[in-house]
CSV table of C-alpha atoms in Angstrom, one decimal:
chain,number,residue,atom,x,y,z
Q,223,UNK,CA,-12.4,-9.9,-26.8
Q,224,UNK,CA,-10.1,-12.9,-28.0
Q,225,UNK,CA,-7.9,-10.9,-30.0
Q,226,UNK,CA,-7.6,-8.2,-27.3
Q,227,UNK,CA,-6.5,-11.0,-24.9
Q,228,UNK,CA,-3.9,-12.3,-27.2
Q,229,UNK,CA,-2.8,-8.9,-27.9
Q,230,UNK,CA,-2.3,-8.0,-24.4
Q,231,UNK,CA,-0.7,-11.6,-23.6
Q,232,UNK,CA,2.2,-11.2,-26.3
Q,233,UNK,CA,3.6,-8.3,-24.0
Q,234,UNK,CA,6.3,-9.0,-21.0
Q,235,UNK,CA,7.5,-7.7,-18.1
Q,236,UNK,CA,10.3,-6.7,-19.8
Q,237,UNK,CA,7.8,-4.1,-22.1
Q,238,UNK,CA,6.2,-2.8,-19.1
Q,239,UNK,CA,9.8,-2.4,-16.8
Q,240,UNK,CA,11.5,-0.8,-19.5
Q,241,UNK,CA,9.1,2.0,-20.1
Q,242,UNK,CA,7.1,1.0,-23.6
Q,243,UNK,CA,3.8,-0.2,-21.9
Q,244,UNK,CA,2.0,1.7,-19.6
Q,245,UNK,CA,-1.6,0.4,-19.0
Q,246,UNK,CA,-2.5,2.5,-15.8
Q,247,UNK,CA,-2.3,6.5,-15.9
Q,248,UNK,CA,-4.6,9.5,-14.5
Q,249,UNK,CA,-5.3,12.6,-16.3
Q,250,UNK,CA,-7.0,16.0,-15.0
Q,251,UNK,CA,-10.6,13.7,-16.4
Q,252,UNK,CA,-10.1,12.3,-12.8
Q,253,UNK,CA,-7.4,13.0,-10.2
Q,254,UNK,CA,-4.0,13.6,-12.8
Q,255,UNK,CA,-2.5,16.6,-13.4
Q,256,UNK,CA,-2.0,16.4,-17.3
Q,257,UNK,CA,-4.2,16.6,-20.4
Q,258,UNK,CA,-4.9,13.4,-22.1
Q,259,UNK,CA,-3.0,15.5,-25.3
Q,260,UNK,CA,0.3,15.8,-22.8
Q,261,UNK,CA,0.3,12.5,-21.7
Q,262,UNK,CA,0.1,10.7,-25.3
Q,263,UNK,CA,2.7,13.2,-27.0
Q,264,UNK,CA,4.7,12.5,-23.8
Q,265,UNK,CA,4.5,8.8,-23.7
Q,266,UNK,CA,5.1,8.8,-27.9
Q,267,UNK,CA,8.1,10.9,-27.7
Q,268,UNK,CA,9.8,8.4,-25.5
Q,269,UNK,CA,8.9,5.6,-27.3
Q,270,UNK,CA,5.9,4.0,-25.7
Q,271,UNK,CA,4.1,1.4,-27.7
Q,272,UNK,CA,1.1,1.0,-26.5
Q,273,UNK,CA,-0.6,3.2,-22.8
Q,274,UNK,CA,-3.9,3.1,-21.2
Q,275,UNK,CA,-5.5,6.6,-19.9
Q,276,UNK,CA,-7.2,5.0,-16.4
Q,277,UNK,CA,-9.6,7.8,-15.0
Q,278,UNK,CA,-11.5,7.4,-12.1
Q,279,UNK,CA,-14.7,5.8,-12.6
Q,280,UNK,CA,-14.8,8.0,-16.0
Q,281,UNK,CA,-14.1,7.6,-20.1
Q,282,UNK,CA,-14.2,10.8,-21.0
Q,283,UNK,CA,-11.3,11.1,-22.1
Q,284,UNK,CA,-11.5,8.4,-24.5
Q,285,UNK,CA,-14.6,10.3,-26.4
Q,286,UNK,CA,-12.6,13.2,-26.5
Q,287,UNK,CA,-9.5,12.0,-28.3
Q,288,UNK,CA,-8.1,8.6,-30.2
Q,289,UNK,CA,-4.8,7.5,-31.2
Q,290,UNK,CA,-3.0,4.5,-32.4
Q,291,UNK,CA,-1.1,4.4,-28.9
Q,292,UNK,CA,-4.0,4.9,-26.3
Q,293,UNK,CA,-6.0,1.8,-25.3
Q,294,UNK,CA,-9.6,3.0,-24.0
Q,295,UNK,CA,-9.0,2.1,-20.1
Q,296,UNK,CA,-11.1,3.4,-17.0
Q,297,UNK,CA,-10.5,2.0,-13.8
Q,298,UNK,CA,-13.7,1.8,-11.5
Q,299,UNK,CA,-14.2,1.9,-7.8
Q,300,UNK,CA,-15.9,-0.9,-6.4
Q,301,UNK,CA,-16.8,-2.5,-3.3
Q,302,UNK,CA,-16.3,-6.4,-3.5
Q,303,UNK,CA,-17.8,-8.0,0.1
Q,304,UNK,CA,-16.2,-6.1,2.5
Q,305,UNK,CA,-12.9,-5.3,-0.1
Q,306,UNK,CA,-13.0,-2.1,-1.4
Q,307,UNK,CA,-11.0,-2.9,-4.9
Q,308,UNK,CA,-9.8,-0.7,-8.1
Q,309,UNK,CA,-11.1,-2.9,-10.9
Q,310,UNK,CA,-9.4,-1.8,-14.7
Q,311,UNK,CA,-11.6,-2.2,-17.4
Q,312,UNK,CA,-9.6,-2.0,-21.6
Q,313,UNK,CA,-10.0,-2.1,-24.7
Q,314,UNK,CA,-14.2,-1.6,-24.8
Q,315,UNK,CA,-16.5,0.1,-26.9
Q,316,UNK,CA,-17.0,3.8,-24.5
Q,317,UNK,CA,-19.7,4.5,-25.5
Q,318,UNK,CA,-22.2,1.5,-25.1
Q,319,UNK,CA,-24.8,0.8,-23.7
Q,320,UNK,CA,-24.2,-1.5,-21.3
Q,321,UNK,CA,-20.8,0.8,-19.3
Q,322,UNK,CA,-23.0,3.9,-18.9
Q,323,UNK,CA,-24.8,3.0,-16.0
Q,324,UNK,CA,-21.5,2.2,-14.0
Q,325,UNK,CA,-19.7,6.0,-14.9
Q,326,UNK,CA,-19.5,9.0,-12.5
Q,327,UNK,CA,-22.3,11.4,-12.5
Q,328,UNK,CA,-20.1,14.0,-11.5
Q,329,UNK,CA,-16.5,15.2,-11.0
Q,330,UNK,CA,-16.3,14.4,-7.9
Q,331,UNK,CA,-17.0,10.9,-8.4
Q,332,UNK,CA,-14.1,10.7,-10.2
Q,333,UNK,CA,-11.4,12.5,-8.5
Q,334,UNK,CA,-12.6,13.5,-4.5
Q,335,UNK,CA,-12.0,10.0,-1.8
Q,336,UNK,CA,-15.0,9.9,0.2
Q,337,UNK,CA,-17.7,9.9,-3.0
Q,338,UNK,CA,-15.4,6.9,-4.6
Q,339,UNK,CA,-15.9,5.3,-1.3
Q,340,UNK,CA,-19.8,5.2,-1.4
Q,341,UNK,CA,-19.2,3.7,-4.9
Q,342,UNK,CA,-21.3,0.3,-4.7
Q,343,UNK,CA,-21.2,-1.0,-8.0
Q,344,UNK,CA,-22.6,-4.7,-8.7
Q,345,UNK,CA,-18.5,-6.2,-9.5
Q,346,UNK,CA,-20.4,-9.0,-11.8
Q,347,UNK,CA,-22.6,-6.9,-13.1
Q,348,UNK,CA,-19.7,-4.4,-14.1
Q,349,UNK,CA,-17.6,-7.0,-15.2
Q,350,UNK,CA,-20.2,-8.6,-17.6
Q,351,UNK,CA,-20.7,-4.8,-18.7
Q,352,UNK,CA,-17.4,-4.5,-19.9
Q,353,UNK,CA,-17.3,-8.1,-21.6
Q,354,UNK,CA,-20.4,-7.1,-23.6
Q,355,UNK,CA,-18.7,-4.0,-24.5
Q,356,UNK,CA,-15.7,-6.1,-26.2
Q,357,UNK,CA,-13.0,-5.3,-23.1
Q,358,UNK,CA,-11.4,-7.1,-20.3
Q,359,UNK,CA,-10.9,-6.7,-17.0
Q,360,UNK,CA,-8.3,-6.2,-14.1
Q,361,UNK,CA,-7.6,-6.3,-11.0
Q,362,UNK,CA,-6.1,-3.3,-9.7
Q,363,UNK,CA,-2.7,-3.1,-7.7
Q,364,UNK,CA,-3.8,-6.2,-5.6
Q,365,UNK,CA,-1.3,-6.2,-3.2
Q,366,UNK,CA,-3.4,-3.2,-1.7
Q,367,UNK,CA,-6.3,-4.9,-0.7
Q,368,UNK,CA,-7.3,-5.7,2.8
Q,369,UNK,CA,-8.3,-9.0,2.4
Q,370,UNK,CA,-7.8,-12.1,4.3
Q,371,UNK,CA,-6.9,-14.0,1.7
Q,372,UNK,CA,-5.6,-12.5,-1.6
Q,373,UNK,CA,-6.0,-15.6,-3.1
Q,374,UNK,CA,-9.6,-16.3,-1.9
Q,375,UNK,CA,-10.3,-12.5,-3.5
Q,376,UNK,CA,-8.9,-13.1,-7.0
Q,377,UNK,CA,-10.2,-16.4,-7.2
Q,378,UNK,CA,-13.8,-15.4,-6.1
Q,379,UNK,CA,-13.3,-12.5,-9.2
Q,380,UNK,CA,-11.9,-15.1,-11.9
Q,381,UNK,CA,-15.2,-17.1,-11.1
Q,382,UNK,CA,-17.3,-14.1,-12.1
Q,383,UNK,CA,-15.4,-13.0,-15.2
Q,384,UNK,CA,-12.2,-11.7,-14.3
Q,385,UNK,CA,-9.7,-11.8,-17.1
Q,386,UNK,CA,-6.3,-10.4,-15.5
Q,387,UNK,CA,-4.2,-9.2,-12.7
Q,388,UNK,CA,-1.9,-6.0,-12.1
Q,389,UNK,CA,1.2,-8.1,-12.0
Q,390,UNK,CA,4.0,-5.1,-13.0
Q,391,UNK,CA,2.8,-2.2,-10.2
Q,392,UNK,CA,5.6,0.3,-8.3
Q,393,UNK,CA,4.5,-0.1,-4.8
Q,394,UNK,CA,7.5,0.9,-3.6
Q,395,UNK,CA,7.3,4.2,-4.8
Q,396,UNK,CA,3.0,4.6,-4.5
Q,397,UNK,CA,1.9,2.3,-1.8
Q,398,UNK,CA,4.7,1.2,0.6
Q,399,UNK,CA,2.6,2.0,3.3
Q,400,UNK,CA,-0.6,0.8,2.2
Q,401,UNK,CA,0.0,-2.9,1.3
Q,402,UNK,CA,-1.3,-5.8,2.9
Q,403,UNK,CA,0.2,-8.4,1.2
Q,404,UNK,CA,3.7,-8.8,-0.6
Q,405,UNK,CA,4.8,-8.5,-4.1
Q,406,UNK,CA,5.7,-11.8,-3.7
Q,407,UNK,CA,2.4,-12.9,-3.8
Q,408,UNK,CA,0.9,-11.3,-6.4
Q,409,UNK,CA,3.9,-13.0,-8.7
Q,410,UNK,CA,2.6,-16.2,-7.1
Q,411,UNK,CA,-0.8,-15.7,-7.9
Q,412,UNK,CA,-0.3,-15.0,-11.4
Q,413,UNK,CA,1.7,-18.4,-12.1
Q,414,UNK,CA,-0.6,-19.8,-9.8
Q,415,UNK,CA,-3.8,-19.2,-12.6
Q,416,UNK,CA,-1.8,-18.7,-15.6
Q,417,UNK,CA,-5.5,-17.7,-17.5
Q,418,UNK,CA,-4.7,-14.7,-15.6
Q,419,UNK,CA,-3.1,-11.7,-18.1
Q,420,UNK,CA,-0.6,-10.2,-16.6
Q,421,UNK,CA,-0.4,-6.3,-17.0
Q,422,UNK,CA,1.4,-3.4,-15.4
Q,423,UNK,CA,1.3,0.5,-15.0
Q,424,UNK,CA,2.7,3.2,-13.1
Q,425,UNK,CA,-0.3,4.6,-11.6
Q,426,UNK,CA,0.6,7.8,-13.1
Q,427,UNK,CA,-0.3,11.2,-12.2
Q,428,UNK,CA,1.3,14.2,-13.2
Q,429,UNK,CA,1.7,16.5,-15.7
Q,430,UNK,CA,4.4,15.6,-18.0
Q,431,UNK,CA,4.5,11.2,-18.9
């Protein structure tokens, strides 16, 4: 897991803003429109260094196909307190033990609103799940969260394993209308704890990358 955070750390916002890392994306596995196959010839033809394919609460994707490019990536739905959050999980073995347990059961679970909304995971449990698997994790787009206190929420997840923060995120194009805090504060937050990695990813979608 020490290598993967170093690897991860030697990126910058610079990779992410100028289109060679993209750490957050959605295939038809979930709630995308494209094939894992599109979206990795996509992303290699223009350049991309390193992506992460995100599904919903799923890694099937990642057992169906491998490539120097694609960082296994799943990004779970979880219920932290009264914070429903989008917890990203990279760069663990998919198929141990340990991560099973915490994927959907069915497509639904993976794609459909209301199911992900009944999706009570243990976050510490998960978290230590995905350690013991070899990965990290991070938080999700935090800006989007209706907590009280953004701080309060990362730093009750750093104290139960949370490696690293969505830091490069378009919410002016995705979530201008569902934010409840600022940009601003994210950026803050991430030089506030500078153990934090920083990451980034378009949230991705459609067909063609």
């Amino acid at each position: 897991m020490e290598n993967l955070r170093t690897f991860l750390e030697s990126f910058t916002q610079e990779d992410y803003r100028n289109k060679k890392i993209n750490l957050h994306i959605h295939t038809v596995y979930s709630d995308g429109e494209g094939s894992p196959e599109q979206i990795i010839n996509s992303a290699k033809s223009k350049g991309y260094k390193l992506i992460s394919i995100t599904d919903h609460n799923t890694v099937e994707p990642h057992k169906q196909i491998k490539d120097e490019i694609l960082l296994s990536g799943v990004e779970f739905d979880c219920w932290f307190g009264y914070v429903f959050i989008h917890l990203l999980g990279y760069g663990f073995d998919v198929s141990h033990p340990d991560i099973q347990p915490f994927l959907a059961k069915n497509k639904k679970d993976t794609e459909a609103v209301l199911p992900r909304l009944f999706s009570f995971r243990n976050v510490k449990n998960l978290i230590e799940a995905i350690h013991n698997a070899g990965g990290i994790t991070v938080l999700a787009h935090p800006a989007c969260y209706w907590a009280l206190s953004l701080d309060k929420l990362v730093k009750d997840l750093m104290d139960i394993g949370l490696d690293g923060i969505e830091v490069y995120y378009p919410y002016p194009n995705l979530r201008r209308f569902v934010k409840f805090h600022s940009e601003e504060e994210v950026i803050k937050l991430a030089e506030k704890y500078p153990q934090l990695i920083k990451t980034g990813g378009t949230d991705f979608h459609g067909k063609i990358f």
